[in-house]
Every structure is written in C-alpha cells, then in structure tokens.
Amino acid sequence: AKREGGARFRLFQPEMGEQVLARQRDKTDLRAAIDDGQLVLHYQPIVDLATSRVTGAEALVRWQRPGHGLLGPMDFIGLAEETGLIVPLGGRVLADACEQAVRWQEQGRTVGVTVNVSTRQLSTSGFLDTLDHVLDNTGLRPSGLTIEVTESVWADEVAMQALMQIRETGVRVALDDFGTGYSSLSYLQRYPFDIVKIDKSFTAELGESGRTAGVVRCIIDLTEVLGANAVAEGIETPAQADWLRRAGCGFAQGYLFGKPDVAENWDEQPSVVWAAKRG
Ligand code: C2E
Ligand code: CA
Ligand code: CA
Ligand code: CA
C-alpha cells in the first residue's frame, strides 16, 4: 500500500516471507540443538613454541544438524547472537569445555581450555553466575580456563566490567583476533589481558611482506610490555613457526600443530605432544 516507499514495499515480497520463515525454522532448530546435544566441540591444540608441547586447547563449536551435516560456527553464531540463543549456547560450550579440561587433567595432561565468549554473552547479567556454577560443578580450577573475547568488547562497558571481574577470579582472559578490530593502545594499557592472540591474517603474510613481519614483531613486543603472553594463530608452515619463535612469540596455534578435532581423536594426531604434569 506504500506506493512511494520502494524499500518498504520490498519487505513484503514473497521471497522475503520465505526468508523470514527459514530464519524462524533455523532459530527453532538451533534452540532444540542446544538441548538435544547436537552441538559438538572440536579442540585445537595451542603449543608452546619453545618445546612444541601442547599447553592448551581452544574449543570451537560445530552444529551436527540433521539433514545439513556438520555446520561451522560461521553458519550459526551470527543467528545465535541476534536471537539471544548465544546465552544458552555459550553456557553449553563453557560447561562441556570445562568438563573436558578436567578429564584431561585426570589423565595427567596439563592442558587448560580456551573458550570463545561473545560480547553479547558477556554483557548478560547472569554470565558471572553461569561461570561460577560451571567451575563449581566441574571442579576445574579457574586458572585452567581462558575466556577469549574480541576487540568488540571495548565498545561495551558492561561486558568489559564483567571481563575484569572474571579475571580477578583467576580465569584468564585473552584478546582474540588482535589487530583486526577496534583496539586502541589506551584500552590495552588500561585493561589487563593475560593473552593476546595475533590474528591469522598477519601470520599468513609473514613470509611475503617485510612490513607485516615488522608489525608482528611490534605486537609481540607490545604484548610482552603489557605483561601478557602472545599466541600466534593460523600457523601452517614450519617457517612461520620458526620465525615466530625467534621473534619471541611464546605460543602458537594452527594446522601445522593440529586441526580442530573432537577430543577423542587427539591422540591420533602425530603432532600432538602432551605437556607432562608438573611435579
Ligand atoms: P577464532 O576464535 O579466531 O578461531 C580460529 C579459527 O581459525 C577456527 O575457525 C579454526 O578452525 C581456524 N583455524 C585454526 N588454525 C588454522 C590454520 O592454520 N589456518 C586457517 N586458515 N584456519 C585455521 P572456526 O572453527 O570455523 O571458527 C570460526 C570462529 O567462530 C572462531 O574464530 C570464533 O570467533 C567463532 N567461534 C567458534 N566457536 C565459538 C563459540 O563457542 N562461541 C562463540 N561466541 N564463537 C565461537
Ligand atoms: Ca578464538
Ligand atoms: Ca565458585
Ligand atoms: Ca582468532
């Protein structure tokens, strides 16, 4: 009925109706998936570059969706964030990952788990309680858990406060995808992080660009000045790993050391060398 409003008129095209329905269906299915155990965690090793031993594991969520196969986070995390389903989804991921960390520790392996937490989830009032419950229920000591957030957290005062409170409990906090978002040095200086993860877009270009190498060197030095540990992401070649080790980067993650996989398959990855339990 809106003759002049072309944009508005388009809202009522039949295809759009189908899209709305499809989205509604996705949402209903995702809601059910969280409770029905269709979410699967793959873990990717984080290694100490000096020893090549695994010191941590990042939990990366997948959705085993009936009729659709195994979906990666890019296919559903956006929807989860828009609909608020990220809260129960993230709670499920957190609980499962902490349970796995305890299982590994019971096997004498000193690996901590690292969990991605979206800013939206972090700014929810119940997040600290959820975290507390999960740690109590699993018995995981706080230092066995790292929470990864992206630079979008700077734009959300509530999330930032929650993050700093979490850090005071002994849970580690990591700044993910560093260098791709909204970091400013003043934030970095003001709010302490335990870990800075150097985004894979930088490490991918290491061998090709002297400029990139210079920037990565600066990020590693900056991380050290801030008293944090650097983790380089997306390491695919031994040359990248060697360069990073020589540049003083402590830790790395990438297909070179291991692809994300279910915990049960970790022992079959030849490159996975477990860190032995400290005495
Ligand atoms: P991220 O946190 O930066 O995770 C690293 C991504 O890089 C993962 O993609 C991983 O599979 C991929 N990757 C690891 N090593 C290499 C490598 O050597 N080369 C290349 N090319 N890629 C590598 P994935 O699993 O598809 O996850 C994508 C993103 O989804 C994650 O990026 C993270 O932001 C988000 N995500 C995953 N799980 C969760 C979750 O439980 N909650 C939330 N909120 N977000 C999650
Ligand atoms: Ca991450
Ligand atoms: Ca507690
Ligand atoms: Ca990352």
Coordinates of C-alpha atoms and ligand atoms in Angstrom, one line a residue:
A1 CA 0.0 0.0 0.0
K2 CA 3.1 2.2 0.2
R3 CA 3.4 3.4 -3.4
E4 CA 6.3 5.8 -2.9
G5 CA 8.3 3.7 -0.4
G6 CA 10.1 1.3 -2.7
A7 CA 12.3 -0.1 0.1
R8 CA 9.3 -0.7 2.3
F9 CA 7.4 -2.4 -0.5
R10 CA 10.2 -4.9 -1.0
L11 CA 9.8 -6.1 2.6
F12 CA 6.6 -7.8 1.5
Q13 CA 7.9 -9.7 -1.5
P14 CA 7.1 -13.5 -1.2
E15 CA 10.8 -14.4 -1.2
M16 CA 11.3 -12.3 1.9
G17 CA 8.5 -14.1 3.6
E18 CA 10.3 -17.3 2.9
Q19 CA 13.5 -15.9 4.3
V20 CA 11.7 -14.9 7.5
L21 CA 10.2 -18.4 7.8
A22 CA 13.6 -20.1 7.1
R23 CA 15.1 -17.9 9.8
Q24 CA 12.4 -18.8 12.2
R25 CA 13.0 -22.5 11.4
D26 CA 16.7 -22.1 11.9
K27 CA 16.1 -20.5 15.3
T28 CA 13.7 -23.2 16.4
D29 CA 16.2 -25.9 15.3
L30 CA 19.1 -24.2 17.0
R31 CA 17.1 -23.8 20.2
A32 CA 16.4 -27.6 20.1
A33 CA 20.0 -28.4 19.1
I34 CA 21.4 -26.8 22.3
D35 CA 19.3 -29.1 24.5
D36 CA 19.5 -32.2 22.3
G37 CA 23.3 -32.5 22.3
Q38 CA 23.7 -31.5 18.6
L39 CA 26.5 -29.1 19.4
V40 CA 29.9 -30.7 19.1
L41 CA 33.1 -29.2 20.4
H42 CA 36.3 -29.5 18.3
Y43 CA 39.5 -28.7 20.1
Q44 CA 42.6 -27.2 18.5
P45 CA 46.0 -27.5 20.3
I46 CA 47.8 -24.4 21.5
V47 CA 51.5 -25.2 21.7
D48 CA 54.5 -23.7 23.5
L49 CA 56.8 -22.7 20.7
A50 CA 60.0 -23.4 22.7
T51 CA 59.1 -27.0 23.4
S52 CA 56.4 -27.8 20.8
R53 CA 54.3 -29.2 23.6
V54 CA 50.5 -28.7 23.9
T55 CA 49.7 -26.4 26.7
G56 CA 46.1 -25.6 25.9
A57 CA 43.1 -26.4 23.7
E58 CA 40.7 -24.0 22.1
A59 CA 37.1 -25.2 22.0
L60 CA 35.5 -24.4 18.6
V61 CA 31.8 -25.2 18.4
R62 CA 30.1 -27.1 15.5
W63 CA 26.5 -28.0 14.9
Q64 CA 25.7 -31.5 13.8
R65 CA 22.4 -30.5 12.2
P66 CA 20.2 -33.3 10.9
G67 CA 19.9 -33.1 7.2
H68 CA 22.6 -30.4 6.9
G69 CA 25.8 -32.1 8.1
L70 CA 28.4 -30.6 10.3
L71 CA 28.0 -26.8 10.3
G72 CA 30.8 -24.4 11.3
P73 CA 30.3 -21.5 13.7
M74 CA 30.1 -19.0 10.8
D75 CA 26.8 -20.7 9.8
F76 CA 25.1 -20.2 13.1
I77 CA 26.9 -18.0 15.7
G78 CA 25.5 -14.8 14.0
L79 CA 22.0 -16.1 14.3
A80 CA 22.6 -17.1 17.9
E81 CA 23.9 -13.6 18.7
E82 CA 20.9 -11.9 17.1
T83 CA 18.3 -14.1 18.8
G84 CA 19.9 -14.2 22.2
L85 CA 20.4 -18.0 21.8
I86 CA 24.1 -17.3 22.3
V87 CA 23.5 -17.3 26.0
P88 CA 22.3 -20.9 26.4
L89 CA 24.6 -22.0 23.5
G90 CA 27.6 -20.3 25.1
G91 CA 26.7 -21.8 28.5
R92 CA 26.6 -25.3 26.9
V93 CA 30.0 -24.8 25.3
L94 CA 31.5 -23.5 28.6
A95 CA 30.3 -26.4 30.6
D96 CA 31.4 -29.0 28.0
A97 CA 34.8 -27.5 27.6
C98 CA 35.4 -27.3 31.4
E99 CA 34.3 -30.9 31.7
Q100 CA 36.8 -31.9 29.1
A101 CA 39.6 -29.9 30.8
V102 CA 39.0 -31.9 34.0
R103 CA 39.0 -35.2 32.1
W104 CA 42.4 -34.3 30.5
Q105 CA 43.8 -33.3 33.9
E106 CA 42.7 -36.5 35.4
Q107 CA 44.7 -38.2 32.6
G108 CA 47.8 -36.3 33.8
R109 CA 47.8 -33.8 31.0
T110 CA 48.2 -30.2 31.9
V111 CA 46.1 -28.6 29.3
G112 CA 43.8 -25.7 30.0
V113 CA 40.8 -25.0 27.8
T114 CA 40.1 -21.8 26.0
V115 CA 36.5 -20.8 25.2
N116 CA 35.2 -18.1 22.9
V117 CA 32.7 -15.8 24.5
S118 CA 30.8 -13.2 22.5
T119 CA 30.5 -9.7 23.8
R120 CA 26.7 -10.1 23.9
Q121 CA 27.0 -13.2 26.1
L122 CA 29.5 -11.4 28.4
S123 CA 27.2 -8.4 28.9
T124 CA 24.3 -10.6 30.1
S125 CA 23.7 -10.2 33.8
G126 CA 23.8 -14.0 34.5
F127 CA 27.2 -14.7 32.9
L128 CA 29.3 -14.5 36.0
D129 CA 26.9 -16.8 37.9
T130 CA 27.0 -19.3 35.0
L131 CA 30.7 -19.3 35.0
D132 CA 30.8 -19.8 38.8
H133 CA 28.4 -22.7 38.5
V134 CA 30.3 -24.4 35.8
L135 CA 33.6 -24.1 37.7
D136 CA 31.9 -25.4 40.9
N137 CA 30.2 -28.3 39.1
T138 CA 33.2 -29.4 37.2
G139 CA 35.8 -28.7 39.8
L140 CA 38.0 -27.0 37.3
R141 CA 40.4 -24.6 38.9
P142 CA 39.9 -21.1 37.5
S143 CA 43.4 -20.9 36.0
G144 CA 42.5 -23.9 33.9
L145 CA 40.1 -21.8 31.9
T146 CA 40.7 -19.0 29.5
I147 CA 38.0 -16.8 28.1
E148 CA 38.6 -15.3 24.6
V149 CA 36.9 -12.1 23.6
T150 CA 37.3 -9.9 20.5
E151 CA 38.0 -6.3 20.4
S152 CA 34.3 -5.5 20.1
V153 CA 34.3 -5.8 23.9
W154 CA 35.8 -2.3 24.2
A155 CA 32.5 -0.9 22.9
D156 CA 30.5 -2.5 25.7
E157 CA 31.1 -1.1 29.1
V158 CA 29.1 -3.8 30.9
A159 CA 30.9 -6.6 29.1
M160 CA 34.3 -5.0 29.9
Q161 CA 33.5 -4.7 33.6
A162 CA 32.3 -8.4 33.7
L163 CA 35.5 -9.4 32.0
M164 CA 37.7 -7.7 34.5
Q165 CA 35.7 -9.2 37.3
I166 CA 36.2 -12.6 35.8
R167 CA 39.9 -12.0 35.6
E168 CA 40.0 -11.3 39.3
T169 CA 38.6 -14.8 40.0
G170 CA 41.8 -16.3 38.3
V171 CA 40.2 -17.2 35.0
R172 CA 42.5 -16.0 32.2
V173 CA 41.3 -13.6 29.6
A174 CA 42.6 -13.4 26.0
L175 CA 42.1 -10.8 23.4
D176 CA 41.2 -12.7 20.2
D177 CA 41.9 -11.7 16.6
F178 CA 44.2 -8.9 17.7
G179 CA 44.8 -6.2 15.2
T180 CA 41.6 -6.7 13.2
G181 CA 39.1 -4.7 15.3
Y182 CA 38.9 -1.6 17.4
S183 CA 41.9 -1.9 19.7
S184 CA 43.4 1.3 20.9
L185 CA 46.6 1.4 22.9
S186 CA 44.8 3.3 25.7
Y187 CA 42.4 0.4 26.2
L188 CA 45.2 -2.1 26.2
Q189 CA 47.1 -0.1 28.7
R190 CA 44.1 0.4 31.0
Y191 CA 42.6 -3.1 31.0
P192 CA 44.9 -6.1 31.6
F193 CA 44.8 -9.1 29.4
D194 CA 46.7 -12.3 30.0
I195 CA 46.9 -13.3 26.4
V196 CA 46.9 -11.5 23.1
K197 CA 46.1 -13.6 20.0
I198 CA 47.7 -12.4 16.9
D199 CA 45.2 -12.8 14.1
K200 CA 45.9 -15.3 11.3
S201 CA 45.7 -12.5 8.6
F202 CA 49.1 -11.3 9.9
T203 CA 50.8 -14.7 10.3
A204 CA 49.6 -15.7 6.8
E205 CA 51.6 -12.9 5.3
L206 CA 54.8 -13.4 7.4
G207 CA 57.0 -14.8 4.6
E208 CA 55.7 -12.4 2.0
S209 CA 55.8 -9.0 3.5
G210 CA 58.6 -7.3 5.4
R211 CA 56.0 -4.8 6.6
T212 CA 53.8 -7.5 8.1
A213 CA 56.8 -9.0 9.8
G214 CA 57.6 -5.7 11.3
V215 CA 54.1 -5.3 12.6
V216 CA 54.0 -8.8 14.1
R217 CA 57.3 -8.1 15.8
C218 CA 55.8 -5.0 17.3
I219 CA 52.7 -6.8 18.5
I220 CA 54.9 -9.5 20.2
D221 CA 56.9 -6.7 21.9
L222 CA 53.8 -4.8 22.9
T223 CA 52.3 -8.0 24.4
E224 CA 55.4 -8.5 26.4
V225 CA 55.5 -4.9 27.7
L226 CA 51.9 -5.4 28.8
G227 CA 52.9 -8.5 30.7
A228 CA 50.8 -10.8 28.6
N229 CA 51.6 -13.9 26.5
A230 CA 51.4 -13.8 22.7
V231 CA 49.7 -16.6 20.8
A232 CA 50.0 -16.6 17.0
E233 CA 47.1 -18.0 15.2
G234 CA 46.9 -19.8 11.8
I235 CA 50.4 -21.3 11.7
E236 CA 50.5 -23.6 8.7
T237 CA 54.3 -23.9 7.9
P238 CA 57.4 -24.7 9.9
A239 CA 58.9 -21.5 8.5
Q240 CA 56.2 -19.4 10.2
A241 CA 56.7 -21.3 13.5
D242 CA 60.5 -20.8 13.4
W243 CA 60.2 -17.1 12.6
L244 CA 57.7 -16.5 15.4
R245 CA 59.8 -18.4 17.9
R246 CA 62.8 -16.4 17.0
A247 CA 60.8 -13.2 17.3
G248 CA 59.9 -14.1 20.9
C249 CA 56.4 -15.3 20.4
G250 CA 55.6 -17.8 23.2
F251 CA 52.7 -19.8 21.8
A252 CA 51.1 -20.7 18.6
Q253 CA 48.1 -22.5 17.1
G254 CA 47.4 -23.6 13.6
Y255 CA 47.0 -26.5 11.2
L256 CA 50.8 -27.2 11.4
F257 CA 50.3 -28.4 15.0
G258 CA 46.8 -29.8 14.7
K259 CA 43.4 -29.1 13.2
P260 CA 40.4 -28.7 15.4
D261 CA 39.0 -32.2 16.1
V262 CA 36.9 -34.0 18.7
A263 CA 38.9 -34.7 21.9
E264 CA 38.7 -38.5 21.3
N265 CA 40.8 -38.1 18.1
W266 CA 43.6 -36.0 19.7
D267 CA 45.8 -38.9 20.5
E268 CA 45.8 -39.9 16.8
Q269 CA 47.3 -36.5 15.7
P270 CA 51.0 -37.2 15.3
S271 CA 52.0 -33.6 16.1
V272 CA 50.2 -33.6 19.4
V273 CA 52.8 -33.9 22.1
W274 CA 51.2 -33.6 25.5
A275 CA 52.8 -31.5 28.2
A276 CA 53.6 -33.7 31.2
K277 CA 52.1 -32.9 34.5
R278 CA 54.3 -30.6 36.6
G279 CA 55.6 -32.3 39.7
Ligands
C2E1 P1 38.6 -17.9 16.1 O1 38.3 -17.9 17.5 O2 39.5 -16.9 15.5 O3 39.1 -19.4 15.8 C1 40.1 -19.7 14.9 C2 39.5 -20.2 13.6 O4 40.6 -20.4 12.6 C3 38.8 -21.5 13.6 O5 37.7 -21.5 12.7 C4 39.8 -22.5 13.2 O6 39.3 -23.7 12.7 C5 40.6 -21.7 12.2 N1 42.0 -22.2 12.1 C6 42.8 -22.7 13.0 N2 44.0 -23.0 12.6 C7 44.0 -22.5 11.3 C8 45.1 -22.5 10.3 O7 46.2 -22.9 10.5 N3 44.7 -22.0 9.1 C9 43.4 -21.5 8.8 N4 43.2 -21.0 7.6 N5 42.5 -21.5 9.7 C10 42.7 -22.0 11.0 P2 36.2 -22.0 13.1 O8 36.3 -23.2 13.9 O9 35.5 -22.0 11.8 O10 35.7 -20.8 14.0 C11 35.4 -19.6 13.4 C12 35.1 -18.6 14.5 O11 33.8 -18.9 15.1 C13 36.1 -18.5 15.6 O12 37.2 -17.8 15.2 C14 35.3 -17.8 16.7 O13 35.3 -16.4 16.6 C15 33.9 -18.3 16.4 N6 33.5 -19.4 17.4 C16 33.9 -20.7 17.4 N7 33.4 -21.3 18.5 C17 32.7 -20.4 19.2 C18 31.9 -20.4 20.4 O14 31.8 -21.5 21.1 N8 31.3 -19.3 20.8 C19 31.5 -18.1 20.1 N9 30.8 -17.0 20.5 N10 32.2 -18.0 18.9 C20 32.8 -19.2 18.5
CA2 CA 39.2 -17.7 19.4
CA3 CA 32.8 -20.6 43.0
CA4 CA 41.2 -15.8 16.5

